[in-house]
mmCIF file of C-alpha atoms in Angstrom:
data_model
loop_
_atom_site.group_PDB
_atom_site.id
_atom_site.type_symbol
_atom_site.label_atom_id
_atom_site.label_comp_id
_atom_site.label_asym_id
_atom_site.label_seq_id
_atom_site.Cartn_x
_atom_site.Cartn_y
_atom_site.Cartn_z
ATOM 1 C CA MET A 744 -12.783 42.845 -29.925
ATOM 2 C CA ARG A 745 -10.118 40.768 -28.110
ATOM 3 C CA THR A 746 -8.253 38.226 -30.211
ATOM 4 C CA SER A 747 -5.449 35.809 -29.549
ATOM 5 C CA SER A 748 -2.379 35.010 -31.571
ATOM 6 C CA PRO A 749 -2.565 31.966 -33.878
ATOM 7 C CA GLY A 750 0.207 30.104 -32.020
ATOM 8 C CA LYS A 751 -1.238 30.592 -28.537
ATOM 9 C CA PRO A 752 -4.773 29.480 -27.622
ATOM 10 C CA SER A 753 -6.912 31.945 -25.759
ATOM 11 C CA ARG A 754 -7.400 31.748 -21.998
ATOM 12 C CA SER A 755 -11.011 30.665 -22.406
ATOM 13 C CA ALA A 756 -9.939 27.881 -24.765
ATOM 14 C CA ASN A 757 -7.412 26.661 -22.189
ATOM 15 C CA GLN A 758 -10.071 26.723 -19.494
ATOM 16 C CA ARG A 759 -12.502 24.745 -21.681
ATOM 17 C CA SER A 760 -9.781 22.185 -22.440
ATOM 18 C CA LEU A 761 -8.929 21.828 -18.740
ATOM 19 C CA SER A 762 -12.602 21.501 -17.883
ATOM 20 C CA ARG A 763 -13.036 18.684 -20.383
ATOM 21 C CA CYS A 764 -9.904 16.971 -19.074
ATOM 22 C CA SER A 765 -10.923 17.295 -15.430
ATOM 23 C CA SER A 766 -14.347 15.830 -16.111
ATOM 24 C CA CYS A 767 -12.967 12.962 -18.165
ATOM 25 C CA THR A 768 -14.413 9.714 -16.854
ATOM 26 C CA SER A 769 -11.495 7.670 -18.160
ATOM 27 C CA ARG A 770 -8.686 7.354 -15.623
ATOM 28 C CA LYS A 771 -6.378 6.390 -18.463
ATOM 29 C CA CYS A 772 -6.612 9.787 -20.108
ATOM 30 C CA ALA A 773 -2.972 10.874 -20.400
ATOM 31 C CA ARG A 774 -4.020 14.532 -20.607
ATOM 32 C CA CYS A 775 -5.773 14.439 -17.257
ATOM 33 C CA PRO A 776 -3.700 16.044 -14.474
ATOM 34 C CA VAL A 777 -5.577 13.993 -11.872
ATOM 35 C CA PHE A 778 -4.443 10.767 -13.533
ATOM 36 C CA CYS A 779 -0.853 12.025 -13.684
ATOM 37 C CA ARG A 780 -0.855 12.917 -9.984
ATOM 38 C CA ARG A 781 -2.308 9.544 -9.028
ATOM 39 C CA LEU A 782 0.233 7.736 -11.188
ATOM 40 C CA ALA A 783 3.077 9.677 -9.564
ATOM 41 C CA THR A 784 1.671 8.988 -6.085
ATOM 42 C CA ASP A 785 1.364 5.263 -6.789
ATOM 43 C CA ALA A 786 4.942 5.203 -8.087
ATOM 44 C CA LEU A 787 6.234 6.932 -4.947
ATOM 45 C CA LEU A 788 4.313 4.573 -2.678
ATOM 46 C CA LEU A 789 5.595 1.559 -4.612
ATOM 47 C CA ALA A 790 9.174 2.839 -4.349
ATOM 48 C CA ALA A 791 8.706 3.324 -0.600
ATOM 49 C CA ALA A 792 7.252 -0.179 -0.240
ATOM 50 C CA LEU A 793 10.190 -1.697 -2.129
ATOM 51 C CA ILE A 794 12.759 0.167 -0.044
ATOM 52 C CA LEU A 795 11.052 -0.833 3.207
ATOM 53 C CA ALA A 796 10.750 -4.452 2.070
ATOM 54 C CA TRP A 797 14.449 -4.487 1.147
ATOM 55 C CA LEU A 798 15.436 -3.041 4.539
ATOM 56 C CA GLU A 799 13.222 -5.604 6.213
ATOM 57 C CA ALA A 800 14.954 -8.399 4.315
ATOM 58 C CA ILE A 801 18.466 -7.377 5.401
ATOM 59 C CA LEU A 802 17.721 -6.440 9.027
ATOM 60 C CA PRO A 803 18.770 -9.175 11.472
ATOM 61 C CA LEU A 804 15.816 -9.775 13.794
ATOM 62 C CA GLY A 805 17.247 -12.643 15.813
ATOM 63 C CA LEU A 806 13.917 -14.484 15.922
ATOM 64 C CA PRO A 807 14.044 -17.835 14.101
ATOM 65 C CA ILE A 808 10.288 -18.021 13.602
ATOM 66 C CA PHE A 809 9.005 -18.986 10.169
ATOM 67 C CA GLY A 810 7.158 -16.132 8.444
ATOM 68 C CA PHE A 811 8.016 -13.461 11.016
ATOM 69 C CA LYS A 812 8.727 -9.976 9.647
ATOM 70 C CA LEU A 813 8.332 -6.458 10.938
ATOM 71 C CA GLY A 814 5.885 -5.644 8.152
ATOM 72 C CA LEU A 815 7.450 -2.297 7.262
ATOM 73 C CA ALA A 816 6.295 -2.562 3.648
ATOM 74 C CA ASN A 817 2.687 -2.612 4.858
ATOM 75 C CA ILE A 818 3.101 1.035 5.873
ATOM 76 C CA ALA A 819 3.070 2.011 2.199
ATOM 77 C CA VAL A 820 0.015 -0.140 1.493
ATOM 78 C CA VAL A 821 -1.964 1.291 4.423
ATOM 79 C CA LEU A 822 -1.047 4.818 3.328
ATOM 80 C CA ALA A 823 -2.027 4.001 -0.250
ATOM 81 C CA VAL A 824 -5.505 2.927 0.924
ATOM 82 C CA HIS A 825 -6.051 6.249 2.690
ATOM 83 C CA LEU A 826 -4.256 8.587 0.290
ATOM 84 C CA THR A 827 -5.464 7.227 -3.051
ATOM 85 C CA SER A 828 -7.976 4.391 -3.389
ATOM 86 C CA ARG A 829 -8.377 0.724 -2.642
ATOM 87 C CA ARG A 830 -7.615 -0.157 -6.257
ATOM 88 C CA ASP A 831 -4.394 1.856 -6.255
ATOM 89 C CA ALA A 832 -3.370 0.278 -2.959
ATOM 90 C CA LEU A 833 -3.994 -3.191 -4.381
ATOM 91 C CA VAL A 834 -1.838 -2.384 -7.403
ATOM 92 C CA VAL A 835 0.961 -1.113 -5.147
ATOM 93 C CA MET A 836 0.809 -4.258 -3.032
ATOM 94 C CA LEU A 837 0.787 -6.641 -6.011
ATOM 95 C CA ALA A 838 3.634 -4.787 -7.710
ATOM 96 C CA ARG A 839 5.705 -4.850 -4.521
ATOM 97 C CA VAL A 840 5.189 -8.598 -4.088
ATOM 98 C CA ALA A 841 6.025 -9.297 -7.735
ATOM 99 C CA VAL A 842 9.188 -7.166 -7.784
ATOM 100 C CA MET A 843 10.567 -8.395 -4.456
ATOM 101 C CA SER A 844 9.850 -12.040 -5.289
ATOM 102 C CA THR A 845 11.506 -11.670 -8.691
ATOM 103 C CA LEU A 846 14.636 -9.972 -7.347
ATOM 104 C CA PHE A 847 15.153 -11.673 -3.996
ATOM 105 C CA GLY A 848 12.712 -14.555 -3.673
ATOM 106 C CA SER A 849 11.329 -17.679 -5.265
ATOM 107 C CA VAL A 850 8.003 -19.127 -6.332
ATOM 108 C CA THR A 851 7.389 -20.302 -2.776
ATOM 109 C CA SER A 852 8.180 -16.914 -1.245
ATOM 110 C CA PHE A 853 5.937 -15.310 -3.869
ATOM 111 C CA ALA A 854 3.034 -17.505 -2.745
ATOM 112 C CA PHE A 855 3.641 -16.645 0.912
ATOM 113 C CA SER A 856 4.003 -12.910 0.250
ATOM 114 C CA LEU A 857 0.969 -12.813 -2.030
ATOM 115 C CA ALA A 858 -1.285 -14.585 0.453
ATOM 116 C CA GLY A 859 -0.124 -12.439 3.344
ATOM 117 C CA GLY A 860 -0.350 -9.258 1.299
ATOM 118 C CA LEU A 861 -3.897 -9.979 0.146
ATOM 119 C CA PHE A 862 -5.085 -10.706 3.675
ATOM 120 C CA ALA A 863 -3.436 -7.547 5.027
ATOM 121 C CA PHE A 864 -4.817 -5.449 2.171
ATOM 122 C CA ALA A 865 -8.334 -6.782 2.771
ATOM 123 C CA VAL A 866 -8.186 -5.647 6.402
ATOM 124 C CA ALA A 867 -6.742 -2.226 5.548
ATOM 125 C CA ALA A 868 -9.358 -1.676 2.832
ATOM 126 C CA ALA A 869 -12.236 -2.852 5.033
ATOM 127 C CA THR A 870 -11.316 -0.489 7.870
ATOM 128 C CA LYS A 871 -10.917 2.609 5.696
ATOM 129 C CA LYS A 872 -14.492 3.791 6.256
ATOM 130 C CA ILE A 873 -14.187 3.602 10.033
ATOM 131 C CA TYR A 874 -10.889 5.479 10.260
ATOM 132 C CA GLY A 875 -11.271 7.778 13.248
ATOM 133 C CA LYS A 876 -13.011 5.107 15.282
ATOM 134 C CA ILE A 877 -9.948 2.938 14.810
ATOM 135 C CA SER A 878 -6.472 4.418 14.529
ATOM 136 C CA PHE A 879 -3.627 3.460 12.223
ATOM 137 C CA VAL A 880 -2.178 1.489 15.121
ATOM 138 C CA GLY A 881 -5.315 -0.647 15.336
ATOM 139 C CA VAL A 882 -5.472 -1.048 11.563
ATOM 140 C CA SER A 883 -1.815 -2.057 11.377
ATOM 141 C CA ILE A 884 -2.148 -4.587 14.204
ATOM 142 C CA LEU A 885 -5.141 -6.186 12.481
ATOM 143 C CA ALA A 886 -3.375 -6.093 9.104
ATOM 144 C CA SER A 887 -0.237 -7.636 10.604
ATOM 145 C CA ALA A 888 -2.276 -10.436 12.171
ATOM 146 C CA ALA A 889 -4.123 -10.990 8.891
ATOM 147 C CA HIS A 890 -0.814 -11.092 7.016
ATOM 148 C CA ASN A 891 0.461 -13.809 9.354
ATOM 149 C CA VAL A 892 -2.754 -15.793 8.938
ATOM 150 C CA GLY A 893 -2.477 -15.559 5.155
ATOM 151 C CA GLN A 894 1.146 -16.672 5.141
ATOM 152 C CA THR A 895 0.416 -19.565 7.483
ATOM 153 C CA LEU A 896 -2.460 -20.797 5.336
ATOM 154 C CA ALA A 897 -0.260 -20.508 2.246
ATOM 155 C CA ALA A 898 2.440 -22.547 4.004
ATOM 156 C CA CYS A 899 -0.099 -25.232 4.866
ATOM 157 C CA ALA A 900 -1.154 -25.369 1.216
ATOM 158 C CA VAL A 901 2.414 -25.425 -0.153
ATOM 159 C CA PHE A 902 3.699 -28.061 2.282
ATOM 160 C CA VAL A 903 0.387 -29.954 2.288
ATOM 161 C CA SER A 904 0.561 -30.133 6.055
ATOM 162 C CA PRO A 905 -1.162 -28.431 9.008
ATOM 163 C CA ALA A 906 2.182 -28.209 10.844
ATOM 164 C CA PRO A 907 2.675 -24.439 10.171
ATOM 165 C CA LEU A 908 -0.509 -23.755 12.172
ATOM 166 C CA GLY A 909 1.512 -24.546 15.286
ATOM 167 C CA LEU A 910 3.439 -21.308 14.807
ATOM 168 C CA LEU A 911 0.373 -19.181 14.186
ATOM 169 C CA TRP A 912 -0.259 -18.216 17.792
ATOM 170 C CA TRP A 913 3.344 -16.973 18.099
ATOM 171 C CA LEU A 914 2.904 -14.935 14.962
ATOM 172 C CA LEU A 915 -0.384 -13.463 16.196
ATOM 173 C CA LEU A 916 1.249 -12.409 19.471
ATOM 174 C CA LEU A 917 4.152 -10.809 17.615
ATOM 175 C CA ALA A 918 1.656 -8.989 15.382
ATOM 176 C CA ILE A 919 0.763 -6.730 18.326
ATOM 177 C CA PRO A 920 4.144 -5.000 18.837
ATOM 178 C CA THR A 921 5.098 -5.039 15.178
ATOM 179 C CA GLY A 922 1.686 -3.762 14.091
ATOM 180 C CA ALA A 923 1.818 -1.037 16.732
ATOM 181 C CA LEU A 924 5.250 0.065 15.483
ATOM 182 C CA THR A 925 4.202 0.241 11.829
ATOM 183 C CA GLY A 926 0.923 1.892 12.820
ATOM 184 C CA ILE A 927 2.696 4.667 14.724
ATOM 185 C CA LEU A 928 4.994 5.289 11.767
ATOM 186 C CA ALA A 929 2.054 5.280 9.342
ATOM 187 C CA GLU A 930 0.131 7.746 11.533
ATOM 188 C CA ILE A 931 3.091 10.140 11.712
ATOM 189 C CA ILE A 932 3.593 10.045 7.950
ATOM 190 C CA TYR A 933 -0.129 10.373 7.193
ATOM 191 C CA GLN A 934 -0.601 13.407 9.433
ATOM 192 C CA ARG A 935 2.271 15.146 7.649
ATOM 193 C CA ILE A 936 1.145 14.502 4.082
ATOM 194 C CA LYS A 937 -2.647 14.124 4.249
ATOM 195 C CA ASN A 938 -3.259 17.746 3.229
ATOM 196 C CA ILE A 939 -1.117 17.461 0.122
ATOM 197 C CA LYS A 940 -3.411 17.509 -2.919
ATOM 198 C CA ILE A 941 -3.296 14.136 -4.687
#
């Protein structure tokens, strides 16, 4: 008869423990390796979003158009939608907006970033099921346009004026090249890491 030492559980006991952990329905189970991997992935995506947002803030674009940005931080959000889940992507986006607004922004910039981020996230999440029919470039262009719409509507609400709508068509035109750029980068990154088990 095969026995195990008192200080070391048997192999079958380890397998039963892992089986219980893997089938745990609670995503907050600290013993679950799936939860740990997802937490680490979300943290990496958030760090990437913060770095990209910081680079975006210091890069001189030379275009004095209110609300115009390259949208580099949206790369991390789009990847989060496809690599993890919509809920994780939403958490990454909200955390990025909160951290960047706290460190480098104001209440007004928080409102603009939040509105734009929510609109862009909604587009990225809605197009997840049709990925393949629409590429990351198409998703990023739509998300960039949605981000600009969200920011413009937030500006109208903050300033209590429809004047920011006059810039919207410029922002929608600029969403095409900027969205294409971020979409190409997102596609390259996704193709390299999509087979990594998360």
